[in-house]
mmCIF file of the C-alpha atoms, coordinates in Angstrom:
data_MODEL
# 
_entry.id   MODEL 
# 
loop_
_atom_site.group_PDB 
_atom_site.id 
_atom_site.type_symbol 
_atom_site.label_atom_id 
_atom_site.label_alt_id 
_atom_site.label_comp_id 
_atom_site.label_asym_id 
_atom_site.label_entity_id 
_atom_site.label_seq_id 
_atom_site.pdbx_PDB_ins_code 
_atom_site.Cartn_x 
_atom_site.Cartn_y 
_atom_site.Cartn_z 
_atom_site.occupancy 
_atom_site.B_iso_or_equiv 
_atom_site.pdbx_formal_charge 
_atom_site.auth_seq_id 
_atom_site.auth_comp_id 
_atom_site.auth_asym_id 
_atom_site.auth_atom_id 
_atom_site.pdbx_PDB_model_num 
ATOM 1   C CA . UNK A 1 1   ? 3.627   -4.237  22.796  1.00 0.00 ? 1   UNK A CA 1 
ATOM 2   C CA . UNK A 1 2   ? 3.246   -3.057  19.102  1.00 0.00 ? 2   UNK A CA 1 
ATOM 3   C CA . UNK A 1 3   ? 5.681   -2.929  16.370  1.00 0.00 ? 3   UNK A CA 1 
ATOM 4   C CA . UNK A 1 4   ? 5.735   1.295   17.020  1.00 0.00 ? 4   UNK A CA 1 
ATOM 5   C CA . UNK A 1 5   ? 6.810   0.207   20.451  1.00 0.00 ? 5   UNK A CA 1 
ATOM 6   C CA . UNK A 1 6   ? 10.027  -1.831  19.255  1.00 0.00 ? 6   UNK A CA 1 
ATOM 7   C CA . UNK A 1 7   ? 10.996  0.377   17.140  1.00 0.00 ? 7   UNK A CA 1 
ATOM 8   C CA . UNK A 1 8   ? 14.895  1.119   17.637  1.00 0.00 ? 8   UNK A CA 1 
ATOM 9   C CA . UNK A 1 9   ? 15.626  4.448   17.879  1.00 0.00 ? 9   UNK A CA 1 
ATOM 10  C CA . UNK A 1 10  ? 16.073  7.110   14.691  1.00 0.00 ? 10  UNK A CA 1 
ATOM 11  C CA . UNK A 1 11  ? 19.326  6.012   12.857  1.00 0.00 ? 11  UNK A CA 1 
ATOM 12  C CA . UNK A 1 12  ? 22.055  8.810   12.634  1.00 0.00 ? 12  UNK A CA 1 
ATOM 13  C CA . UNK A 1 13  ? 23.929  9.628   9.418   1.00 0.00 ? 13  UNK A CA 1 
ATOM 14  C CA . UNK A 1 14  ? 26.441  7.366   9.252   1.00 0.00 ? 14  UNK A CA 1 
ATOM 15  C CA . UNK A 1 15  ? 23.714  4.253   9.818   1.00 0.00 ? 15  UNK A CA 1 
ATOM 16  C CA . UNK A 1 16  ? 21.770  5.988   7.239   1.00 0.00 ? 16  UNK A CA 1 
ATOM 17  C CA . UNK A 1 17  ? 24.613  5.577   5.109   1.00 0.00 ? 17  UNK A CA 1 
ATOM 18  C CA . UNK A 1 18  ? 25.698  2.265   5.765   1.00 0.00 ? 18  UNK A CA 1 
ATOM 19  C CA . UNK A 1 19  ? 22.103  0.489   5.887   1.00 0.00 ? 19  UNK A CA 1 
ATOM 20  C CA . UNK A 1 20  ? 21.568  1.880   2.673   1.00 0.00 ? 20  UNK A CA 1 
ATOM 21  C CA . UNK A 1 21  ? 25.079  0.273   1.522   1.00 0.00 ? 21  UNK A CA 1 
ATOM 22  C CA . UNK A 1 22  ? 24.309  -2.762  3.127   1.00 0.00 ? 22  UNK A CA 1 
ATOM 23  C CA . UNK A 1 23  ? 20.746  -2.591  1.120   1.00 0.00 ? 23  UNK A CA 1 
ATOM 24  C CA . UNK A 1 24  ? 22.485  -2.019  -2.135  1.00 0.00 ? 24  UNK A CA 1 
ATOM 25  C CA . UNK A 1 25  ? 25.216  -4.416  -1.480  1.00 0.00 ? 25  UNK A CA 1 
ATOM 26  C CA . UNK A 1 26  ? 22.693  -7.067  -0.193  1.00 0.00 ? 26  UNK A CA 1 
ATOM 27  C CA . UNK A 1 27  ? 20.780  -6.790  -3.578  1.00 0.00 ? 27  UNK A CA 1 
ATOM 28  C CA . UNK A 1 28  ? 23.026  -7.829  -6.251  1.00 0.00 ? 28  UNK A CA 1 
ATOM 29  C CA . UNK A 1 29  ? 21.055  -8.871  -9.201  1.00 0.00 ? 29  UNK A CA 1 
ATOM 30  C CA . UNK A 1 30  ? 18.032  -7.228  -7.870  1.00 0.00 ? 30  UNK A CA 1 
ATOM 31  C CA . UNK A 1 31  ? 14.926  -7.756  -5.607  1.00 0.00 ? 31  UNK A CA 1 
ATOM 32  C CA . UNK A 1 32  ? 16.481  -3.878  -3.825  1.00 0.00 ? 32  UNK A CA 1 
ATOM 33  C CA . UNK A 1 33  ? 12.826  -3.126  -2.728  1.00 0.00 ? 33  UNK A CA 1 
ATOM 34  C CA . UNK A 1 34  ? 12.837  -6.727  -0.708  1.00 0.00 ? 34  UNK A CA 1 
ATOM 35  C CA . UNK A 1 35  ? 16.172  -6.370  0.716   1.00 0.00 ? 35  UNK A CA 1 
ATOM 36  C CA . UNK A 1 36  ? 15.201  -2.618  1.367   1.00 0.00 ? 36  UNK A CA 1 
ATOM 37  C CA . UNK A 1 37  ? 12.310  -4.027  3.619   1.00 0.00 ? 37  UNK A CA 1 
ATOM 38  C CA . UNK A 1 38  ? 14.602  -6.497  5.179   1.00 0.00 ? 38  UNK A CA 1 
ATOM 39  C CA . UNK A 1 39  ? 16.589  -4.601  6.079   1.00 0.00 ? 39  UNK A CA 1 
ATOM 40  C CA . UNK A 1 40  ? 14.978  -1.183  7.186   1.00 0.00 ? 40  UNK A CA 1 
ATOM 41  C CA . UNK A 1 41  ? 12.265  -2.824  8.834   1.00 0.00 ? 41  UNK A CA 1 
ATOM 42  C CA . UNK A 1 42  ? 13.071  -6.225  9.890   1.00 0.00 ? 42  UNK A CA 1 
ATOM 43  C CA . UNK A 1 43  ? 16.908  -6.265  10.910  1.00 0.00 ? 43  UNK A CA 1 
ATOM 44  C CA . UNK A 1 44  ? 17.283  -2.590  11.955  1.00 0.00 ? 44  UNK A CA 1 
ATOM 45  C CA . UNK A 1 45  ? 13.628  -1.624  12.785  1.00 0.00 ? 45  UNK A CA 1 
ATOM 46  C CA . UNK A 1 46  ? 13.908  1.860   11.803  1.00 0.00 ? 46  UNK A CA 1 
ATOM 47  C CA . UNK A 1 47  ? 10.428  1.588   10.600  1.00 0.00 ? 47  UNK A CA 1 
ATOM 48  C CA . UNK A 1 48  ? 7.117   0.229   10.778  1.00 0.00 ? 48  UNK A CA 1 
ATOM 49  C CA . UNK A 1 49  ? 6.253   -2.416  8.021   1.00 0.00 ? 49  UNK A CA 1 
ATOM 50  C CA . UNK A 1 50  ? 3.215   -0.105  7.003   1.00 0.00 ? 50  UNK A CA 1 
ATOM 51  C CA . UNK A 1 51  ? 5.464   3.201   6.970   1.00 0.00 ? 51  UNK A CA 1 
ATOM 52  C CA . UNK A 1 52  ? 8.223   1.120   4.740   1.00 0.00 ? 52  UNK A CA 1 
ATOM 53  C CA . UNK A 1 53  ? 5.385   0.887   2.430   1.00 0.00 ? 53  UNK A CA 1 
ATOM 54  C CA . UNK A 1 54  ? 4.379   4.283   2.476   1.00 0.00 ? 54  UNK A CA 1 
ATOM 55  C CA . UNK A 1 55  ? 7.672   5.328   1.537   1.00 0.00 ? 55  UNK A CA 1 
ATOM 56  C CA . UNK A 1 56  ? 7.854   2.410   -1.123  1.00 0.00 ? 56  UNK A CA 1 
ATOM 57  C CA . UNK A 1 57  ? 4.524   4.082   -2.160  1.00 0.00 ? 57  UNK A CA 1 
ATOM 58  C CA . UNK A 1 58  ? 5.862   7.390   -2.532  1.00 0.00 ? 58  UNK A CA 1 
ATOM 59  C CA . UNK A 1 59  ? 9.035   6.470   -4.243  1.00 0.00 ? 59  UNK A CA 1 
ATOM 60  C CA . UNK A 1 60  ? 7.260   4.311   -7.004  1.00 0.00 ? 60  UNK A CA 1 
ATOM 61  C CA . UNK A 1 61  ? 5.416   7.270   -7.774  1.00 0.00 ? 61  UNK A CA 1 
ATOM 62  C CA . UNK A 1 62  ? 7.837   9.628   -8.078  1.00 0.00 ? 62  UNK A CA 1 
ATOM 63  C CA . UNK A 1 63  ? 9.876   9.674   -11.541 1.00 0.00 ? 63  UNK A CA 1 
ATOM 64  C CA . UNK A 1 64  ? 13.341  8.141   -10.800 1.00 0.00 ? 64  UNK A CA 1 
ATOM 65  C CA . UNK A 1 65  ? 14.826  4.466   -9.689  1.00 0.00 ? 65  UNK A CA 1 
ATOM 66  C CA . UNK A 1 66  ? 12.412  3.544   -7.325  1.00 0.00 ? 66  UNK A CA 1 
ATOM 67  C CA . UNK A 1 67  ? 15.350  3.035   -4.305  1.00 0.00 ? 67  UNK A CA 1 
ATOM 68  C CA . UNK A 1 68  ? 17.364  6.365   -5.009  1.00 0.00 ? 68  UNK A CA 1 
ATOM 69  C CA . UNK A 1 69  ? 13.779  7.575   -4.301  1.00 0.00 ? 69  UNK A CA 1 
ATOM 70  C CA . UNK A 1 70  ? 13.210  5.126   -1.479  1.00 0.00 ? 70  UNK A CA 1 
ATOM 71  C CA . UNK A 1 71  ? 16.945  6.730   0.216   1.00 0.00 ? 71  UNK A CA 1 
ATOM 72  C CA . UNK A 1 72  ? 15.946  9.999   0.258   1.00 0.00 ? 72  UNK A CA 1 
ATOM 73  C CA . UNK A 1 73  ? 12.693  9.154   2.117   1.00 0.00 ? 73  UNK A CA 1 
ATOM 74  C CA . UNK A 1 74  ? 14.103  7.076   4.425   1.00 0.00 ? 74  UNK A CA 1 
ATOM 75  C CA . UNK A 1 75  ? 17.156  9.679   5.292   1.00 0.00 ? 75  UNK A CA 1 
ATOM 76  C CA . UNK A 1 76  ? 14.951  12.784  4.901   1.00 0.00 ? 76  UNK A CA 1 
ATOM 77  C CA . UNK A 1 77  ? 12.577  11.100  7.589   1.00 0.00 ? 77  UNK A CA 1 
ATOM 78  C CA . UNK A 1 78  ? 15.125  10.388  10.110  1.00 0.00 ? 78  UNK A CA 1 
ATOM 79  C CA . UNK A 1 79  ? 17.828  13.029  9.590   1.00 0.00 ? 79  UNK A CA 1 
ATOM 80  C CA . UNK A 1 80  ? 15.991  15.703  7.080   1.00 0.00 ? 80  UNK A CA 1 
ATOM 81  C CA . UNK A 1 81  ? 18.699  16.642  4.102   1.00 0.00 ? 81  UNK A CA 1 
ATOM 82  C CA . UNK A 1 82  ? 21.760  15.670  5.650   1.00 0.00 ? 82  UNK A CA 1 
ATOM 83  C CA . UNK A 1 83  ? 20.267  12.184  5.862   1.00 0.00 ? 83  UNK A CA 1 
ATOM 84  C CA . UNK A 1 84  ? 19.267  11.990  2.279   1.00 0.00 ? 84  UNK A CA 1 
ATOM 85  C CA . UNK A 1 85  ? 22.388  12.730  1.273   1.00 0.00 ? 85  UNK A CA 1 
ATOM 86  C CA . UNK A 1 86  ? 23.369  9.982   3.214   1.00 0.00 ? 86  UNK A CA 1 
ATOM 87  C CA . UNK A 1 87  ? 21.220  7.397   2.521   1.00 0.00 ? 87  UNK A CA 1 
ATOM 88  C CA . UNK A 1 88  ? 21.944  8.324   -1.255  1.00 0.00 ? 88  UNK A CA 1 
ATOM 89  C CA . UNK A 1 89  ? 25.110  8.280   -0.878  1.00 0.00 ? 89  UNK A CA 1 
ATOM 90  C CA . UNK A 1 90  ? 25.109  4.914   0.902   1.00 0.00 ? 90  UNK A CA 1 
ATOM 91  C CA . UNK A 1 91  ? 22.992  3.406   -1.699  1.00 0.00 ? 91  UNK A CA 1 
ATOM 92  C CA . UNK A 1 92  ? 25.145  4.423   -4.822  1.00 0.00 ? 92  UNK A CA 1 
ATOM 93  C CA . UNK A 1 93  ? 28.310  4.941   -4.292  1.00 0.00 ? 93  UNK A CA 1 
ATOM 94  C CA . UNK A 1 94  ? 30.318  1.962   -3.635  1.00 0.00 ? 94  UNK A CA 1 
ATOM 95  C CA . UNK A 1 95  ? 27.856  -0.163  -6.043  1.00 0.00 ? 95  UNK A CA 1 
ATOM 96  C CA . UNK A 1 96  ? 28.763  2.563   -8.949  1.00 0.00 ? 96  UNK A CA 1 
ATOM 97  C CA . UNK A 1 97  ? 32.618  2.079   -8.338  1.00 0.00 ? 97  UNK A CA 1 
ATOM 98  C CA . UNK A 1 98  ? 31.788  -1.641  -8.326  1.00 0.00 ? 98  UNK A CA 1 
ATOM 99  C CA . UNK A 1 99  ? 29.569  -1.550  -11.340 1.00 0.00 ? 99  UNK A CA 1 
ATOM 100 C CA . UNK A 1 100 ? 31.667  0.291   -13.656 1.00 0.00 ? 100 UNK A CA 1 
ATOM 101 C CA . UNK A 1 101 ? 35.006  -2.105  -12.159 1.00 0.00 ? 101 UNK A CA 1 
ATOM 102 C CA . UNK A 1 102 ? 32.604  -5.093  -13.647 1.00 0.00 ? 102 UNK A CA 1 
ATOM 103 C CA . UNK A 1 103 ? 31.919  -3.205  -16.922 1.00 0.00 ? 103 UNK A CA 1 
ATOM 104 C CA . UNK A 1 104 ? 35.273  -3.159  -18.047 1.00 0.00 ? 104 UNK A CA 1 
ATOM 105 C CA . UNK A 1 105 ? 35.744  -6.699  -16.898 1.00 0.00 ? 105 UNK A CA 1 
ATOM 106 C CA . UNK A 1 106 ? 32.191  -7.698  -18.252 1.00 0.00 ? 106 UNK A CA 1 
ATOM 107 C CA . UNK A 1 107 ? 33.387  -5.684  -21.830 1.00 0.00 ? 107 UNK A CA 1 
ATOM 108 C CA . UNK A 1 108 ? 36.331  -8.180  -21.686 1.00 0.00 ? 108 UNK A CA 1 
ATOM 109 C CA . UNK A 1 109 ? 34.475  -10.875 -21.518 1.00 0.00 ? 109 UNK A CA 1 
ATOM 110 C CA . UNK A 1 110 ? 31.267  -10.949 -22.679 1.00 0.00 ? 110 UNK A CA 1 
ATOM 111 C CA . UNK A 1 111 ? 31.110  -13.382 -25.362 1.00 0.00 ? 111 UNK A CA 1 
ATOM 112 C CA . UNK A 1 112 ? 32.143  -16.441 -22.848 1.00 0.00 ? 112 UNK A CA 1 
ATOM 113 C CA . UNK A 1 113 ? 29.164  -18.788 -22.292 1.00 0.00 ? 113 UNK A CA 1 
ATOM 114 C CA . UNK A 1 114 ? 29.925  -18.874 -18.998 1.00 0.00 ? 114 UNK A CA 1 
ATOM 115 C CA . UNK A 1 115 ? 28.810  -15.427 -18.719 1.00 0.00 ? 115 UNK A CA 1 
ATOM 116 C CA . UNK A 1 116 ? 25.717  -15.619 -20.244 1.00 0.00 ? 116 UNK A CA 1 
ATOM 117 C CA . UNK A 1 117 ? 24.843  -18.561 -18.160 1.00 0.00 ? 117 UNK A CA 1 
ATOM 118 C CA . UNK A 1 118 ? 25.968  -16.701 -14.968 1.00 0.00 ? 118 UNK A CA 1 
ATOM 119 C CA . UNK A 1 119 ? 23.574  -13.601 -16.141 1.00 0.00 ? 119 UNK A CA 1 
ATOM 120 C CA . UNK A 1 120 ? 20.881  -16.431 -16.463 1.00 0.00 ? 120 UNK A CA 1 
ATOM 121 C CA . UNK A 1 121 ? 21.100  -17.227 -13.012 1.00 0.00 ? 121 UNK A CA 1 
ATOM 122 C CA . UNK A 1 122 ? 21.003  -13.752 -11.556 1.00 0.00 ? 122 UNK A CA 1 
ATOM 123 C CA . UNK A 1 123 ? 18.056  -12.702 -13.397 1.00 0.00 ? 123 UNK A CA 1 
ATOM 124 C CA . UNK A 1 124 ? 16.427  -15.632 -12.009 1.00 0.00 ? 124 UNK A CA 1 
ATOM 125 C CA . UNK A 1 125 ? 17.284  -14.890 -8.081  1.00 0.00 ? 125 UNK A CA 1 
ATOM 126 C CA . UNK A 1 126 ? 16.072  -11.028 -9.193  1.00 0.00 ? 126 UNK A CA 1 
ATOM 127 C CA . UNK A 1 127 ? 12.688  -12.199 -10.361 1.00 0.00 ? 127 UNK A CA 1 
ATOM 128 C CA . UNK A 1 128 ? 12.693  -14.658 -7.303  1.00 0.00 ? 128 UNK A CA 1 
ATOM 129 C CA . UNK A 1 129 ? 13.346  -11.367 -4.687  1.00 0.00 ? 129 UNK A CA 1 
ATOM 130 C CA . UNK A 1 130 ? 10.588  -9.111  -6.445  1.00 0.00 ? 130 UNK A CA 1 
ATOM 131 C CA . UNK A 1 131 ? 7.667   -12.491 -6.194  1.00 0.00 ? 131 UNK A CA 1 
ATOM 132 C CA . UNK A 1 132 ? 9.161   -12.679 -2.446  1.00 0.00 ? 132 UNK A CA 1 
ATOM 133 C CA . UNK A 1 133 ? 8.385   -8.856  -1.892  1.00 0.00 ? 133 UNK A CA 1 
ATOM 134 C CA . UNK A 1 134 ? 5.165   -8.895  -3.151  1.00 0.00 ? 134 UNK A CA 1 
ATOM 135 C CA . UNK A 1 135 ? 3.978   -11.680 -0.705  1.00 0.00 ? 135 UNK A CA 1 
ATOM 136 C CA . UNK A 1 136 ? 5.450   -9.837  2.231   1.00 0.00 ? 136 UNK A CA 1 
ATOM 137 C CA . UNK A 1 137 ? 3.157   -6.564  1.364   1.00 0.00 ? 137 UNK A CA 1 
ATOM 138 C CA . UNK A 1 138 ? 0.284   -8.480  0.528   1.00 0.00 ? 138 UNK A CA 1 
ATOM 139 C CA . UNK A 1 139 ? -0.568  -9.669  4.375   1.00 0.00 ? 139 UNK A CA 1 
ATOM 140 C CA . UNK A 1 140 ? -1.000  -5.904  4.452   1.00 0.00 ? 140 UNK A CA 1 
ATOM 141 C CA . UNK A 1 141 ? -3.730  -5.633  1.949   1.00 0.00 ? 141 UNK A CA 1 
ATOM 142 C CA . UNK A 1 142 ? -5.236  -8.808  2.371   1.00 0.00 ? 142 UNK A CA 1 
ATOM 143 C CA . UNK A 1 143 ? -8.209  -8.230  3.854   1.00 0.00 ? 143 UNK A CA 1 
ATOM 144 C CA . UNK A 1 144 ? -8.789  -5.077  2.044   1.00 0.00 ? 144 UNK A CA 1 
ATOM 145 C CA . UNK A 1 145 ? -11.130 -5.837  -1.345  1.00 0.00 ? 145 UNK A CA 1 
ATOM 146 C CA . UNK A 1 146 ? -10.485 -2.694  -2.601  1.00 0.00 ? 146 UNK A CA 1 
ATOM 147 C CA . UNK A 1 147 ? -6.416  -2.908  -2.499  1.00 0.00 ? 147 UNK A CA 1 
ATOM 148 C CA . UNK A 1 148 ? -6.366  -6.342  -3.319  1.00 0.00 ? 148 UNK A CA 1 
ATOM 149 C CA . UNK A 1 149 ? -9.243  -5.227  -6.394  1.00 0.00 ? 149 UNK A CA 1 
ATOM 150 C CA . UNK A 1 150 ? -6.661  -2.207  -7.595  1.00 0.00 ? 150 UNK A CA 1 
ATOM 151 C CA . UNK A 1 151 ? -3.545  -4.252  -7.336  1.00 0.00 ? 151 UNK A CA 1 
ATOM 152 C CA . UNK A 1 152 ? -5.142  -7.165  -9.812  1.00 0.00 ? 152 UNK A CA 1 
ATOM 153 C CA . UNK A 1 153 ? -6.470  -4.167  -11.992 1.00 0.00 ? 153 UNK A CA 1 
ATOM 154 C CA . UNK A 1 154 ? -3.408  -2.421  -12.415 1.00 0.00 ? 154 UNK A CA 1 
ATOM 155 C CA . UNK A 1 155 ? -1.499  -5.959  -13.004 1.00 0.00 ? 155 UNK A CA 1 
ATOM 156 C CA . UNK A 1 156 ? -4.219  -7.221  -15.839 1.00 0.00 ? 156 UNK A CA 1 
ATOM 157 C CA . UNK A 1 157 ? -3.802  -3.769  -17.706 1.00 0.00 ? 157 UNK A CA 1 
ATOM 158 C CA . UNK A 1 158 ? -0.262  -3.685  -17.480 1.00 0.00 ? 158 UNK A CA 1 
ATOM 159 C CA . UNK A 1 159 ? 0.374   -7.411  -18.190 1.00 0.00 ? 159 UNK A CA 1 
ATOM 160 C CA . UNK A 1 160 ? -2.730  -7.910  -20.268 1.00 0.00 ? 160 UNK A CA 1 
ATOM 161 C CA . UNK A 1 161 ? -3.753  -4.823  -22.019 1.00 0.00 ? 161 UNK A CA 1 
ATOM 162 C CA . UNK A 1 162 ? -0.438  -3.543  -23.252 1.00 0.00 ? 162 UNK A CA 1 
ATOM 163 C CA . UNK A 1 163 ? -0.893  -0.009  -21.674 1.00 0.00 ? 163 UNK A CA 1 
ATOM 164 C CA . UNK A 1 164 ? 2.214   1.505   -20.311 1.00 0.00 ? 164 UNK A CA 1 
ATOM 165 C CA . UNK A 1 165 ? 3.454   2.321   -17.054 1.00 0.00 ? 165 UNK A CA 1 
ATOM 166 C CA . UNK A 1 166 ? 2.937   5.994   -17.129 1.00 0.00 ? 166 UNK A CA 1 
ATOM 167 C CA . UNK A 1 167 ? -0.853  6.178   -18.614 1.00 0.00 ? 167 UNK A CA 1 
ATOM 168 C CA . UNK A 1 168 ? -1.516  3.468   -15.892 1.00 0.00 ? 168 UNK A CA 1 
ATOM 169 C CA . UNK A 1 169 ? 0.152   5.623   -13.287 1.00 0.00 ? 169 UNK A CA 1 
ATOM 170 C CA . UNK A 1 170 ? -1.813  8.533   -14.603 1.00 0.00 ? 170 UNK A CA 1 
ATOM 171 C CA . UNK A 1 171 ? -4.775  7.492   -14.480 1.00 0.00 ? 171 UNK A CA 1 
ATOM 172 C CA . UNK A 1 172 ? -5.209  4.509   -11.769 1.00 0.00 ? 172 UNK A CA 1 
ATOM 173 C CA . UNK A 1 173 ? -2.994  6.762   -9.546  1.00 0.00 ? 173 UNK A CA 1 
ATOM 174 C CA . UNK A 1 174 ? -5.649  9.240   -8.972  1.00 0.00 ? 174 UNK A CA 1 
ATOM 175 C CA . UNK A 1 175 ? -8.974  7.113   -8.689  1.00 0.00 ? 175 UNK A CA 1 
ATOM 176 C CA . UNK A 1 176 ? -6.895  4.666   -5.890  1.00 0.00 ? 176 UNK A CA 1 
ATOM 177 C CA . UNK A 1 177 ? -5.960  8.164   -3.891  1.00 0.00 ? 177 UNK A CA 1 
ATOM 178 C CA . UNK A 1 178 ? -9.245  9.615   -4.464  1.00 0.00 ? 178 UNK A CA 1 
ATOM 179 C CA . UNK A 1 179 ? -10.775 6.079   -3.142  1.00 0.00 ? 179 UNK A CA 1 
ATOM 180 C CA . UNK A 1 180 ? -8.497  6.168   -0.063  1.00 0.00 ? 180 UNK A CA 1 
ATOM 181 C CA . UNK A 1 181 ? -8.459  9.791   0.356   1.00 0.00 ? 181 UNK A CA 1 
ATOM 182 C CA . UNK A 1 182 ? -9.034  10.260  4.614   1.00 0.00 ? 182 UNK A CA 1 
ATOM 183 C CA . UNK A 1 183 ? -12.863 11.146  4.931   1.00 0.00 ? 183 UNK A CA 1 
ATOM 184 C CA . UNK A 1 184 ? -14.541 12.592  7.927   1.00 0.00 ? 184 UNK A CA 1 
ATOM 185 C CA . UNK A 1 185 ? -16.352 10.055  10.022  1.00 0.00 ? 185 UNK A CA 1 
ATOM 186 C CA . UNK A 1 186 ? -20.008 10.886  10.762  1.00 0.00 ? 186 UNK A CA 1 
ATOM 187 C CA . UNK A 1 187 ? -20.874 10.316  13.910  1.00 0.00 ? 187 UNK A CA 1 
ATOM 188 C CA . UNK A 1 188 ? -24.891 9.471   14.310  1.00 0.00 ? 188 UNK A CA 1 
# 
């Protein structure tokens, strides 16, 4: 049976809205794209691994936070509009409420130690979540040289070079669609 096959079937709009709440809720501190994955595709199966990073794909490349983006896909795919509003919805607005609640608490208190060294700790367990996404997308790519070749490009000229995000998207964007662009098989 393949992973198509155990699919569950296409979440309505009030899943759409509370997997996407669960996803932002989930993700405090970061690593949203991980617990996006974990969530869409591993707890709820709405999706196929390889479609979650499609849509990942897509989203990245799109101006925009890279989840608001990834909502939309996922509720436009299932439920068209309606379900982008939804997932979009579900995504941001109970963590706004609770974001601005701990903004005037965080104003408050800001210059306690304690808070620093709580901040510390987060971005830690956010840095952790993004390493643990990339190993669960490289199994995908593994035995593909040429991904594998334009992923380690892409990092040494963004980590390496000092070029910035958007020349790198500009140009490396192109060449890797124009390498993976679908071609028409000859048949001899």
């Amino acid at each position: 049976m393949t992973q198509e096959q155990q699919l569950s079937r296409p979440p309505g709009r009030k899943a759409l809205f509370r997997g996407m709440l669960q996803v932002a809720l989930s993700s405090f501190g970061g690593g949203m794209s991980a617990w996006s994955q974990r969530i869409v595709v591993e707890q709820r199966r709405w999706m196929s691994n390889e479609s979650f990073i499609t849509g990942l794909t897509v989203a990245r490349l799109f101006p925009g936070p890279n989840q608001i983006n990834m909502a939309v896909y996922i509720g436009a795919q299932f439920q068209r509009l309606a379900g982008a509003i939804a997932a979009v919805s579900g995504i941001l607005l109970v963590p706004f409420s609770l974001l601005m609640l701990i903004g005037v608490v965080y104003f408050q208190f800001h210059a306690a130690p304690a808070v620093d060294r709580v901040l510390t700790g987060v971005v830690a367990a956010a840095a952790g979540m993004a390493l643990s996404m990339g190993f669960k997308i490289l199994h995908v790519y593994w035995r593909d040289p040429l991904a594998l070749g334009l992923a380690a490009l892409t990092f040494v000229v963004l980590e390496f070079k000092g070029i910035g995000l958007i020349p790198v998207v500009l140009v490396l964007g192109p060449i890797a669609m124009a390498l993976y662009w679908p071609r028409q098989q000859r048949h001899g």
